Short mmCIF file of C-alpha atoms in Angstrom, two decimals:
data_model
loop_
_atom_site.label_atom_id
_atom_site.label_comp_id
_atom_site.label_asym_id
_atom_site.label_seq_id
_atom_site.Cartn_x
_atom_site.Cartn_y
_atom_site.Cartn_z
CA MET A 315 42.07 179.66 75.23
CA SER A 316 42.39 180.28 71.52
CA LEU A 317 43.99 178.03 68.95
CA ILE A 318 47.21 179.22 67.35
CA ARG A 319 46.69 180.81 63.93
CA LEU A 320 49.73 180.91 61.65
CA LEU A 321 51.29 183.34 59.19
CA ILE A 322 53.94 181.59 57.11
CA ASP A 323 56.78 183.84 56.00
CA GLU A 324 58.41 183.89 52.58
CA ASP A 325 61.23 181.46 53.45
CA SER A 326 58.78 178.83 54.73
CA MET A 327 55.97 179.03 52.15
CA ASP A 328 55.94 175.43 50.93
CA HIS A 329 52.48 174.76 49.50
CA ARG A 330 52.64 171.11 50.65
CA PHE A 331 53.13 172.20 54.27
CA VAL A 332 50.33 174.77 54.03
CA ARG A 333 47.99 172.24 52.40
CA ALA A 334 48.79 169.57 55.00
CA LEU A 335 48.00 171.90 57.91
CA ARG A 336 44.83 173.18 56.25
CA ALA A 337 43.69 169.58 55.77
CA ARG A 338 43.91 169.32 59.56
CA ARG A 339 41.82 172.48 59.96
CA ILE A 340 44.66 174.74 61.11
CA ASP A 341 44.01 178.44 60.40
CA ILE A 342 46.98 179.33 58.24
CA THR A 343 47.86 181.96 55.66
CA THR A 344 51.06 182.95 53.89
CA VAL A 345 52.72 186.24 53.06
CA GLY A 346 52.22 185.28 49.41
CA GLU A 347 48.47 184.97 49.86
CA ILE A 348 48.14 188.33 51.61
CA GLY A 349 50.56 190.10 49.24
CA THR A 350 53.28 191.09 51.70
CA ILE A 351 56.28 189.18 50.28
CA SER A 352 58.30 192.38 49.82
CA PHE A 353 57.62 193.63 53.39
CA SER A 354 60.47 193.77 55.89
CA ASP A 355 60.72 191.09 58.58
CA GLU A 356 59.65 193.65 61.19
CA ASP A 357 56.60 194.63 59.14
CA GLN A 358 55.69 190.94 58.71
CA LEU A 359 55.86 190.45 62.49
CA ILE A 360 53.75 193.57 63.09
CA LEU A 361 51.20 192.37 60.53
CA ALA A 362 51.10 188.90 62.10
CA THR A 363 50.41 190.54 65.46
CA GLN A 364 47.68 192.76 64.03
CA GLN A 365 46.04 189.63 62.59
CA GLN A 366 46.60 187.70 65.84
CA ARG A 367 48.77 185.15 64.05
CA VAL A 368 51.98 183.48 65.14
CA LEU A 369 54.73 183.95 62.56
CA TYR A 370 56.31 180.70 61.27
CA THR A 371 59.77 180.99 59.75
CA PHE A 372 63.10 179.32 58.99
CA ASN A 373 64.88 182.67 59.45
CA VAL A 374 66.44 182.11 62.87
CA GLY A 375 68.95 184.99 62.81
CA ASP A 376 66.67 187.86 61.85
CA PHE A 377 63.67 186.78 63.90
CA CYS A 378 65.68 186.02 67.06
CA GLN A 379 67.06 189.55 66.77
CA LEU A 380 63.61 191.02 66.09
CA HIS A 381 62.15 189.17 69.08
CA ASN A 382 64.83 190.71 71.33
CA ILE A 383 64.20 194.18 69.87
CA PHE A 384 60.44 193.88 70.47
CA ILE A 385 61.00 192.73 74.06
CA SER A 386 63.49 195.55 74.75
CA ARG A 387 60.93 198.09 73.46
CA ASN A 388 58.11 196.50 75.50
CA GLN A 389 56.44 195.92 72.13
CA ILE A 390 54.05 192.98 71.92
CA HIS A 391 54.10 190.36 69.18
CA SER A 392 51.84 187.32 68.76
CA GLY A 393 54.73 184.87 68.81
CA ILE A 394 57.37 183.42 66.53
CA ILE A 395 57.96 179.78 65.64
CA ILE A 396 61.40 178.95 64.26
CA SER A 397 61.60 175.76 62.22
CA SER A 398 64.51 174.03 60.53
CA GLN A 399 64.85 173.78 56.76
CA GLU A 400 66.30 170.32 57.42
CA TYR A 401 62.90 168.96 58.49
CA SER A 402 60.81 167.19 55.88
CA ILE A 403 57.33 168.56 55.24
CA GLY A 404 55.92 165.66 57.27
CA GLU A 405 58.26 166.35 60.19
CA GLN A 406 57.44 170.07 60.17
CA MET A 407 53.75 169.23 60.13
CA ARG A 408 53.96 166.71 62.98
CA ARG A 409 56.00 169.08 65.15
CA ALA A 410 53.76 172.06 64.36
CA LEU A 411 50.67 170.01 65.25
CA LYS A 412 52.29 168.98 68.54
CA LEU A 413 53.02 172.64 69.37
CA ILE A 414 49.49 173.73 68.41
CA ALA A 415 48.04 170.92 70.55
CA THR A 416 50.04 171.97 73.62
CA LYS A 417 50.14 175.78 73.47
CA SER A 418 47.38 178.36 73.08
CA ALA A 419 47.58 181.58 71.12
CA GLU A 420 47.65 183.45 74.43
CA GLU A 421 50.64 181.41 75.62
CA MET A 422 52.53 182.31 72.43
CA VAL A 423 52.37 186.09 72.97
CA ASN A 424 55.92 187.50 73.08
CA GLN A 425 57.39 184.00 72.81
CA LEU A 426 60.10 182.74 70.48
CA VAL A 427 59.68 178.98 70.15
CA PHE A 428 61.94 176.54 68.35
CA LEU A 429 60.03 173.74 66.65
CA SER A 430 62.91 171.41 67.57
CA ALA A 431 61.51 171.37 71.12
CA TYR A 432 58.36 169.61 69.90
CA ALA A 433 58.86 165.95 69.10
CA ALA A 434 56.37 164.41 66.74
CA ILE A 435 53.15 163.02 68.16
CA GLU A 436 53.59 159.28 68.71
#
């Protein structure tokens, strides 16, 4: 089983979060780093899938809708993680690490996961 690799979308690109996960050896990149900030949400999700990355976002409305569209078309995506802007960087990191420790990349395929379901590691 493969470890989850992340693509952080424009709304979620906090350099402190990215740095914290990289310090823990998580494979992570951002739409800013790969030059796709102006791409549509659908194109970002397609790109994440092509790169075998799970898309991490705060954009619940658009990505819930996109997930449903992909499923209705029988179109595969590598997974979507929805986080809350209300979480501190530390809380996002702890919850993301819990998710990454409990799910594989293969288990994330075609899944929409809310980070709120992953309590911080005790």
